[in-house]
Short mmCIF file of N, CA and C in Angstrom, two decimals:
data_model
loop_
_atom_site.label_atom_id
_atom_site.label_comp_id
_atom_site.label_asym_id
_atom_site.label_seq_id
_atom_site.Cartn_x
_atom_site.Cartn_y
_atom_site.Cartn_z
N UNK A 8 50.18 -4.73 -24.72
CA UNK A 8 49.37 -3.65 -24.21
C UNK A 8 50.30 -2.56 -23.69
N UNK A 9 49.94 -1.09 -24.03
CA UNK A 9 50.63 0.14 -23.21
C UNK A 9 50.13 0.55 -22.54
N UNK A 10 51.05 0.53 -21.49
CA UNK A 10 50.36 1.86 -20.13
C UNK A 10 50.54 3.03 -20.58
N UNK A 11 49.58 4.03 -20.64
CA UNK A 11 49.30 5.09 -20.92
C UNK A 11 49.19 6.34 -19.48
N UNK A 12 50.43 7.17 -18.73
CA UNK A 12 50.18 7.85 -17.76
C UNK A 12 49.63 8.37 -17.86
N UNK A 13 48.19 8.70 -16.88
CA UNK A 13 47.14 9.36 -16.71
C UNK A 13 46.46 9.25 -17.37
N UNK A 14 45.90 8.03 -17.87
CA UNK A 14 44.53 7.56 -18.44
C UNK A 14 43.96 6.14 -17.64
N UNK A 15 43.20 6.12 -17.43
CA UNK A 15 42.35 5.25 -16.42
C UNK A 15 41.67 4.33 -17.99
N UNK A 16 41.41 3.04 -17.56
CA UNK A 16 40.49 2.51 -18.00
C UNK A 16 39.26 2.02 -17.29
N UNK A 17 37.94 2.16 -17.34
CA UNK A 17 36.87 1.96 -16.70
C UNK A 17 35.95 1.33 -17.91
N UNK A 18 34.75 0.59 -17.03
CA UNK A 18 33.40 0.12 -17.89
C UNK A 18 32.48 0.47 -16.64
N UNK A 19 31.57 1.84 -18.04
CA UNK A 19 30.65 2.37 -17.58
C UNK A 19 29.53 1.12 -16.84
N UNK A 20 28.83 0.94 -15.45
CA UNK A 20 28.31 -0.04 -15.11
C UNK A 20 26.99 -0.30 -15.52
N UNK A 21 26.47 1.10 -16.20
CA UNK A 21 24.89 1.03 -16.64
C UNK A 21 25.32 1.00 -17.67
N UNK A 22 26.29 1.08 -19.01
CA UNK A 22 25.96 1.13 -20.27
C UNK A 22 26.75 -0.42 -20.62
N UNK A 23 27.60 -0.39 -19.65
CA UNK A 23 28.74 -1.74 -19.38
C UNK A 23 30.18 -1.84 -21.01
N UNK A 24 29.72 0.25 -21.41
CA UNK A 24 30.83 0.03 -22.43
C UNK A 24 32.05 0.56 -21.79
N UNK A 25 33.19 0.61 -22.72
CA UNK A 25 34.20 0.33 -21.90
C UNK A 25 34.63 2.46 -22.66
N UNK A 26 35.28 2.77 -21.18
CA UNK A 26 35.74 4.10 -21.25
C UNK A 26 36.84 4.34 -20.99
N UNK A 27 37.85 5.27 -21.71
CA UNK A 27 39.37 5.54 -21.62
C UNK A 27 39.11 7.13 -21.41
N UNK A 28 39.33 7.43 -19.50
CA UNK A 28 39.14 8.88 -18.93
C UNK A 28 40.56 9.28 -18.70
N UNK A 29 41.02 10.55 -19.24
CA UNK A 29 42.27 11.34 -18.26
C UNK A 29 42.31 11.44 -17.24
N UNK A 30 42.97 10.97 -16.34
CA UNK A 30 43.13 11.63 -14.95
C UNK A 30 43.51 12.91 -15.11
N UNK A 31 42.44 13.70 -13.98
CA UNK A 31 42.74 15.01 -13.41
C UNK A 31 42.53 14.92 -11.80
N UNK A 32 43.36 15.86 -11.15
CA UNK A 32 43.57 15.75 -9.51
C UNK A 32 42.73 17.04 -9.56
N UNK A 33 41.75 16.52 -8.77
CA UNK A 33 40.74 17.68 -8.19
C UNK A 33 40.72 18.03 -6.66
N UNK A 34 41.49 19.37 -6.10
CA UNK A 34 41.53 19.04 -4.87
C UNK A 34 39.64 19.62 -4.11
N UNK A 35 39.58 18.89 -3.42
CA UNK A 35 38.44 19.43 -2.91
C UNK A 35 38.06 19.69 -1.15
N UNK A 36 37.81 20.45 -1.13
CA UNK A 36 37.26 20.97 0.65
C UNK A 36 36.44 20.21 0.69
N UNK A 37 36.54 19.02 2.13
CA UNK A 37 35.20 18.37 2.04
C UNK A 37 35.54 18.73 3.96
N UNK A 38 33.96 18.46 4.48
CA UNK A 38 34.18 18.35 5.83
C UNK A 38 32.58 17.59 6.24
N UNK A 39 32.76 16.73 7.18
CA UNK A 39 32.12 16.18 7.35
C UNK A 39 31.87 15.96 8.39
N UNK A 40 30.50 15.69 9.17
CA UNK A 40 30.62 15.49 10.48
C UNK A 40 29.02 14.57 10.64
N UNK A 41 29.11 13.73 11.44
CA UNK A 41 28.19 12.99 11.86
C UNK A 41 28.17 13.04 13.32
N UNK A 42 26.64 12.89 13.47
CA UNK A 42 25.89 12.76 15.20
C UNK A 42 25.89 11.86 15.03
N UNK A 43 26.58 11.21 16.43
CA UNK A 43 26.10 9.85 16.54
C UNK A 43 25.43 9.74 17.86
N UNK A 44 24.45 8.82 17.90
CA UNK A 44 23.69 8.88 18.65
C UNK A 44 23.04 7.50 19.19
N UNK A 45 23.97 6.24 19.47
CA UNK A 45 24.35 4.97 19.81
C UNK A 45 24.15 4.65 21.28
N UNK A 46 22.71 3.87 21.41
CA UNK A 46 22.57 3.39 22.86
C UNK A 46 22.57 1.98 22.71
N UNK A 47 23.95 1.47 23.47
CA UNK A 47 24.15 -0.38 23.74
C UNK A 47 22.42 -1.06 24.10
N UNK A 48 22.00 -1.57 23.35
CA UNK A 48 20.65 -2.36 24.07
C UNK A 48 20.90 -3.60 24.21
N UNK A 49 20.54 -4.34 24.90
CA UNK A 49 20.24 -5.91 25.38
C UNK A 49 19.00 -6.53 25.86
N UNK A 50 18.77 -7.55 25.55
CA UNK A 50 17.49 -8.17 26.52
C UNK A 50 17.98 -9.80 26.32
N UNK A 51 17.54 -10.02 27.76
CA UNK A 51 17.45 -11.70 27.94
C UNK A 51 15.61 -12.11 28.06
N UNK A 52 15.91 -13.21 26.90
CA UNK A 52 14.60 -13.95 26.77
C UNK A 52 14.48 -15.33 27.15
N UNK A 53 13.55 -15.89 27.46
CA UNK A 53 13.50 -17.19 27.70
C UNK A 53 12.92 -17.88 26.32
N UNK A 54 13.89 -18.94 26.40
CA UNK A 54 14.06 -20.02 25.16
C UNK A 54 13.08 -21.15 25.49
N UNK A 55 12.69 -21.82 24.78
CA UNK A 55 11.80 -22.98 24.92
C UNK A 55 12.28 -23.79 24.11
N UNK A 56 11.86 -25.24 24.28
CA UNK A 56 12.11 -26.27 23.45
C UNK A 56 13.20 -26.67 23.06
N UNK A 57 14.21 -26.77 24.30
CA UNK A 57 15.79 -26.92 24.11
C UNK A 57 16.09 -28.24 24.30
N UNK A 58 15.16 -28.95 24.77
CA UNK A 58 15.11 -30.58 25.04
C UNK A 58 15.12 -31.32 23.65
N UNK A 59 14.78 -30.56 22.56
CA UNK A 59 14.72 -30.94 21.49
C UNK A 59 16.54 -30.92 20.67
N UNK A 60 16.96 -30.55 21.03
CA UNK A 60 18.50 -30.03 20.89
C UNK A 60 19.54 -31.21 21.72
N UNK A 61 19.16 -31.90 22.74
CA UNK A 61 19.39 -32.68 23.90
C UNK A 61 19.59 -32.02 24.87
N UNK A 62 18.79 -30.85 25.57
CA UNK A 62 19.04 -30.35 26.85
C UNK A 62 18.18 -31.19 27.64
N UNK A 63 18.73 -31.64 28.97
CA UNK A 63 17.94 -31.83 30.10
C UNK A 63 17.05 -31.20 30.53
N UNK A 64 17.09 -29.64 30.20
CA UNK A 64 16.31 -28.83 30.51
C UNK A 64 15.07 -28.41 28.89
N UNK A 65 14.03 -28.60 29.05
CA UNK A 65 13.54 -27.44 27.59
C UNK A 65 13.18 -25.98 27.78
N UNK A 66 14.06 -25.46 28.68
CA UNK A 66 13.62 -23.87 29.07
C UNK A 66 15.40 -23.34 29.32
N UNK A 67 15.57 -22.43 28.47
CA UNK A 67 17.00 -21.82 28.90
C UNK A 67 16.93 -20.06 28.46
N UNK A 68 18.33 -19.52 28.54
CA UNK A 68 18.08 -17.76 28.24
C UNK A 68 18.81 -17.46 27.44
N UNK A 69 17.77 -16.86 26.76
CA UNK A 69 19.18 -16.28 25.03
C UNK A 69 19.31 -14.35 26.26
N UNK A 70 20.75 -14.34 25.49
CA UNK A 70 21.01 -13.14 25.49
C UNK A 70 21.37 -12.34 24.59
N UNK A 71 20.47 -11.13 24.15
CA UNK A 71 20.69 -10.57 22.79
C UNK A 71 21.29 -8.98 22.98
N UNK A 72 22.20 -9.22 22.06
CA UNK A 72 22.54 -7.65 21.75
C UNK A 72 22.65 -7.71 20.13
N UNK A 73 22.85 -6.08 19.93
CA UNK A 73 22.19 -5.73 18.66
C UNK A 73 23.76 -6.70 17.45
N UNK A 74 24.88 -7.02 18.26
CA UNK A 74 25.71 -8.12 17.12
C UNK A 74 25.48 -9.46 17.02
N UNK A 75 24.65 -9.92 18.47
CA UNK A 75 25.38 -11.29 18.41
C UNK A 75 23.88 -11.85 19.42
N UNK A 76 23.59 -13.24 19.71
CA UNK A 76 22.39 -13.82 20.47
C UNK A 76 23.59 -15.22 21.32
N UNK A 77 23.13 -15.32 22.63
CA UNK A 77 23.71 -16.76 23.11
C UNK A 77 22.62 -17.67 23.75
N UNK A 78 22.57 -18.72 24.02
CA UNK A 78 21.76 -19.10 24.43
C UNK A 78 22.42 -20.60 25.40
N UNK A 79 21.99 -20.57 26.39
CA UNK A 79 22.75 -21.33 27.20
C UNK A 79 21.14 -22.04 28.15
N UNK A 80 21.11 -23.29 28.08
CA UNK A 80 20.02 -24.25 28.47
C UNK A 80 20.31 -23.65 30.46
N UNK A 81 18.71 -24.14 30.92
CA UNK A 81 19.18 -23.45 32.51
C UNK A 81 19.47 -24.74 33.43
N UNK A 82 19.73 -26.29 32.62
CA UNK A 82 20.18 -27.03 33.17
C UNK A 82 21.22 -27.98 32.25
N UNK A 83 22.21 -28.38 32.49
CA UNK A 83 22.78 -29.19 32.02
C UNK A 83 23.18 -30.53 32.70
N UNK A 84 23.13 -31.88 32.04
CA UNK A 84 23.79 -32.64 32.65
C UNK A 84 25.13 -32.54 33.28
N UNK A 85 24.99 -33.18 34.40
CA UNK A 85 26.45 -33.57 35.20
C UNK A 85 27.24 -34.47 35.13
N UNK A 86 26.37 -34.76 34.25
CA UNK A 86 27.71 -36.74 33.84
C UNK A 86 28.20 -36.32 32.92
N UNK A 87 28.12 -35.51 31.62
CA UNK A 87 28.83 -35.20 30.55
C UNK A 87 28.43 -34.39 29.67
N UNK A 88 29.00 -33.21 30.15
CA UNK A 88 28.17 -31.85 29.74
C UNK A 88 29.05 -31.72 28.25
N UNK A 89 29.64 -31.80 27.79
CA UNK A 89 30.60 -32.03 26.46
C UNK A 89 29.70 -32.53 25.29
N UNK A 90 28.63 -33.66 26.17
CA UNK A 90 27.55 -33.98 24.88
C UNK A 90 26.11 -33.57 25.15
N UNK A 91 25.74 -32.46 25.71
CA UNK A 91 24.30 -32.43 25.94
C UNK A 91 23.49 -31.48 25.23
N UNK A 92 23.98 -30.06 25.05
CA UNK A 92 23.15 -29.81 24.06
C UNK A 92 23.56 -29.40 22.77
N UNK A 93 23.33 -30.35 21.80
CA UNK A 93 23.34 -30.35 20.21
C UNK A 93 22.52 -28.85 19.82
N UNK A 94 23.84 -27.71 19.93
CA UNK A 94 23.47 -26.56 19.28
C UNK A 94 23.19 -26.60 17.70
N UNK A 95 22.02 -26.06 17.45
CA UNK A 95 21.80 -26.07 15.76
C UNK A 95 22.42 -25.35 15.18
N UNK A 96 23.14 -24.99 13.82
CA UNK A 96 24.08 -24.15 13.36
C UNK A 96 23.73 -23.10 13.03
N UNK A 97 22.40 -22.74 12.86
CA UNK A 97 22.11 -21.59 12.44
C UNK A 97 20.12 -21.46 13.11
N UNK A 98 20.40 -19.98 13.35
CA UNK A 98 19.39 -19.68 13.78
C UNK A 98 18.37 -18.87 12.83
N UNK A 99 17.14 -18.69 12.67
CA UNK A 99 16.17 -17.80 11.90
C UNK A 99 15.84 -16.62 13.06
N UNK A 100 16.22 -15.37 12.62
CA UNK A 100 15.40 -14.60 13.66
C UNK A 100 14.19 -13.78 12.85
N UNK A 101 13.01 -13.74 13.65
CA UNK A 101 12.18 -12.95 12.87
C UNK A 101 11.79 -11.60 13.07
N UNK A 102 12.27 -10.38 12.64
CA UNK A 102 12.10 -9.07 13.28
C UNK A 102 10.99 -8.87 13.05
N UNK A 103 10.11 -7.55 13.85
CA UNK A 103 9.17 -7.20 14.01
C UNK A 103 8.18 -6.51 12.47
N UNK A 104 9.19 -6.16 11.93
CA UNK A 104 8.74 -5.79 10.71
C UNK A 104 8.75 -6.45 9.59
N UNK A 105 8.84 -8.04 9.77
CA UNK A 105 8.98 -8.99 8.97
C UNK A 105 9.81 -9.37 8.32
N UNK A 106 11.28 -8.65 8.48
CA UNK A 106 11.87 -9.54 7.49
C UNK A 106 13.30 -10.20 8.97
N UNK A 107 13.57 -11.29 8.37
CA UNK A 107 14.95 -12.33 8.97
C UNK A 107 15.75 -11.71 8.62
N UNK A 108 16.78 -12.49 9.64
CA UNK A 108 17.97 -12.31 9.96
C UNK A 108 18.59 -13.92 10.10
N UNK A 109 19.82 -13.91 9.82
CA UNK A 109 20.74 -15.51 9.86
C UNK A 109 21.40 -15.31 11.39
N UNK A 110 21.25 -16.32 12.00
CA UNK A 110 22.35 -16.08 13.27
C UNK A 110 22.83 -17.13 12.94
N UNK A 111 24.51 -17.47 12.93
CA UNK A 111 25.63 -18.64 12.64
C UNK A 111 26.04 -18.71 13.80
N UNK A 112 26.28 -20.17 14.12
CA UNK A 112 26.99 -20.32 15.65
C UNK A 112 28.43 -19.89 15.19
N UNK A 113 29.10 -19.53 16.25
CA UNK A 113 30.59 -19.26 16.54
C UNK A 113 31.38 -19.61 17.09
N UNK A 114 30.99 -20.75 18.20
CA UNK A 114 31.48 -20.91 19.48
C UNK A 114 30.64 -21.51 20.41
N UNK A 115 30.92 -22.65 21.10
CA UNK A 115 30.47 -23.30 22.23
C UNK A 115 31.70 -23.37 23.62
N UNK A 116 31.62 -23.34 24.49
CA UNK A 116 32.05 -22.87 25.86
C UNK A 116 31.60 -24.21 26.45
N UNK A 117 32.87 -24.36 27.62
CA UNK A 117 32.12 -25.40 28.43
C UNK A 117 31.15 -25.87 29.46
N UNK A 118 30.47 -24.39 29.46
CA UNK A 118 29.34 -24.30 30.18
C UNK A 118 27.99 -24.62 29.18
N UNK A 119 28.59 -25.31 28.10
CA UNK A 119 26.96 -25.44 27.03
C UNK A 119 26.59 -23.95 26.30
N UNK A 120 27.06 -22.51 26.77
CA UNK A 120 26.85 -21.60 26.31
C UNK A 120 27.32 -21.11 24.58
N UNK A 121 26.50 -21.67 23.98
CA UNK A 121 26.67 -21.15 22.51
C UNK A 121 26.31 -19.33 21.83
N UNK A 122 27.43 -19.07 21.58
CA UNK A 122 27.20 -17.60 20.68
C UNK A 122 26.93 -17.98 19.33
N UNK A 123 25.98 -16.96 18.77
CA UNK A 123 25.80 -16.81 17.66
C UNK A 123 26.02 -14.85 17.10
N UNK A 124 26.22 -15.12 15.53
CA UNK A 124 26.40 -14.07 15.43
C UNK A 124 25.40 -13.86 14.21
N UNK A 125 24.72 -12.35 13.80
CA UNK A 125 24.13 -12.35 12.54
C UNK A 125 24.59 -11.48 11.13
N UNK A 126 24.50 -12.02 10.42
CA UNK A 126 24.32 -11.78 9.02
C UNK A 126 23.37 -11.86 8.00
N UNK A 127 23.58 -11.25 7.06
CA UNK A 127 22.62 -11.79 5.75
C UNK A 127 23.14 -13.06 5.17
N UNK A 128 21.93 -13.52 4.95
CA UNK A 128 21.98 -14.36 3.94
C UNK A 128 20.84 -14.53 2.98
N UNK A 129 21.10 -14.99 1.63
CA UNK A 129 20.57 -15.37 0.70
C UNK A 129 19.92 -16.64 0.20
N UNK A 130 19.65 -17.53 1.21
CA UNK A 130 18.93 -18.49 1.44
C UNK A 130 19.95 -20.25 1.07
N UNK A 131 21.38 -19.36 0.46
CA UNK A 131 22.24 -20.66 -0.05
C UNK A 131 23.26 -21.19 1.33
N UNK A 132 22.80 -20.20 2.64
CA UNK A 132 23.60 -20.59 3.62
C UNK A 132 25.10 -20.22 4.07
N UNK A 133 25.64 -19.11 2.90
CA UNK A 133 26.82 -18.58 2.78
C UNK A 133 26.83 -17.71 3.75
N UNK A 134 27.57 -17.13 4.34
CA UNK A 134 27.36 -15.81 5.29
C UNK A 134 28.17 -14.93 4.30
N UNK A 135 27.69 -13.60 4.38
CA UNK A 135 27.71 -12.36 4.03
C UNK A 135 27.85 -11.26 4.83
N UNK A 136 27.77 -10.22 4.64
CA UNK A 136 27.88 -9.31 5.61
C UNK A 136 27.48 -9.37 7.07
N UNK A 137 28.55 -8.93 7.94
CA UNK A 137 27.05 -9.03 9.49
C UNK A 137 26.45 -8.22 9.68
N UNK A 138 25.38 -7.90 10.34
CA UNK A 138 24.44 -6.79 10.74
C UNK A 138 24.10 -6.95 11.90
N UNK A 139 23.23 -5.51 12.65
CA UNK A 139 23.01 -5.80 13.55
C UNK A 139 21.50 -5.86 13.35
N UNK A 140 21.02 -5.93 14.58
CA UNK A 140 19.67 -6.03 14.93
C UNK A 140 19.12 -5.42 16.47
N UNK A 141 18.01 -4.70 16.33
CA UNK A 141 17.57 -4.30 17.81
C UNK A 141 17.04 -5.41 18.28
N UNK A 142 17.49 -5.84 19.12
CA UNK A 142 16.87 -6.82 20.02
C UNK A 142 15.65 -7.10 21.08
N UNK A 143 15.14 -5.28 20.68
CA UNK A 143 13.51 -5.11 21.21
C UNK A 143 12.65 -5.69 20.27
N UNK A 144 13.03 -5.59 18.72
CA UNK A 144 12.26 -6.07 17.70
C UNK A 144 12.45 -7.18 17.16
N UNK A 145 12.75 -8.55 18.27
CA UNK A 145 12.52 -10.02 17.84
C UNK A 145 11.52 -10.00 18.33
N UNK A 146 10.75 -10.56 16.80
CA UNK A 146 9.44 -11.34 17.23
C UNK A 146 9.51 -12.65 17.43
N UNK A 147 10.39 -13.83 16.60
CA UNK A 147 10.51 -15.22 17.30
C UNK A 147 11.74 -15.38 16.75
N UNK A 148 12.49 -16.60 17.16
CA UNK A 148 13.40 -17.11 16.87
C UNK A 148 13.12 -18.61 16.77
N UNK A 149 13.64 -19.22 15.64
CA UNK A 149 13.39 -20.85 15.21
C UNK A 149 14.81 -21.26 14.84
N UNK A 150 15.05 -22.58 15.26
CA UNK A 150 15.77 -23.75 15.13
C UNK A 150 15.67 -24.46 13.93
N UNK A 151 15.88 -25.15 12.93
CA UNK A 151 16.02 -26.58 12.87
C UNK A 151 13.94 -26.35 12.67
N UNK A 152 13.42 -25.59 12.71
CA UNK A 152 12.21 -25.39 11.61
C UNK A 152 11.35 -25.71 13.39
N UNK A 153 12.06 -25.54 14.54
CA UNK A 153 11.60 -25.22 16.03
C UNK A 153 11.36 -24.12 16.61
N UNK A 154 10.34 -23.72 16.99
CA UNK A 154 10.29 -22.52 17.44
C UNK A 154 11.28 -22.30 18.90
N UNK A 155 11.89 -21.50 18.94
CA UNK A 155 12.24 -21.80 20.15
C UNK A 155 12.72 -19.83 21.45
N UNK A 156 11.36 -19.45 20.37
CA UNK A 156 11.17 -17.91 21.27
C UNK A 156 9.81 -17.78 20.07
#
């Protein structure tokens, strides 16, 4: 095969045939500017059904911001907090306008406090991109097929 300076090879993606373009340097004036217009939101909710997980407690508080959800039970055992609550690996969130979101755990702390973070996913369990989410517009959150907001 020859390299040819200043010819590109490409495949057109809608016709998927294959194209041999000259390079040309086009200088261009571009300017760009974006408003941004970014307010941090949060809300803490109360969790239910954490006894199902092995909390001592079945009532604890997720804390949500628009990257990431934690949820930490409002009691833990004192004999051996290392095994008490069996965080599920992934969370379902359901936004207000119907469609989910994946939350993946990330991290457990030795206070029982598990982070999660969200992404898409495609139902095979892979993580993909993360996204965020307003955290005014959870309508529930489920476990392990548990409701647990």
């Amino acid at each position: 095969m020859q390299y040819l300076a200043g010819v590109r090879l490409a495949i057109n993606p809608e016709t998927k045939d294959i194209v041999l373009a000259k390079e040309t340097k086009l200088d261009v004036d571009l300017k760009l500017s974006v408003k941004m217009n970014y307010k941090f939101s949060s809300k803490t909710i109360t969790a239910s059904n954490l006894s199902q997980f092995g909390s001592e407690s079945d009532t604890g508080k997720m804390y949500i911001t628009p990257f990431s959800l934690s949820i930490s039970p409002d009691k833990i055992n004192s004999s051996d907090t290392a095994d008490i609550f069996f965080a599920p690996s992934t969370l379902i969130i359901t936004l207000s306008d119907g469609s989910c979101v994946t939350a993946f755990e990330q991290q457990t702390n030795e206070s029982n406090k598990v982070l999660y973070r969200f992404y898409t996913d495609h139902g095979d369990g892979s993580r993909h991109m993360p996204v965020s989410i307003s955290p005014n517009d959870i309508k529930s959150v489920e476990a392990n097929g548990i409701s647990i907001f």
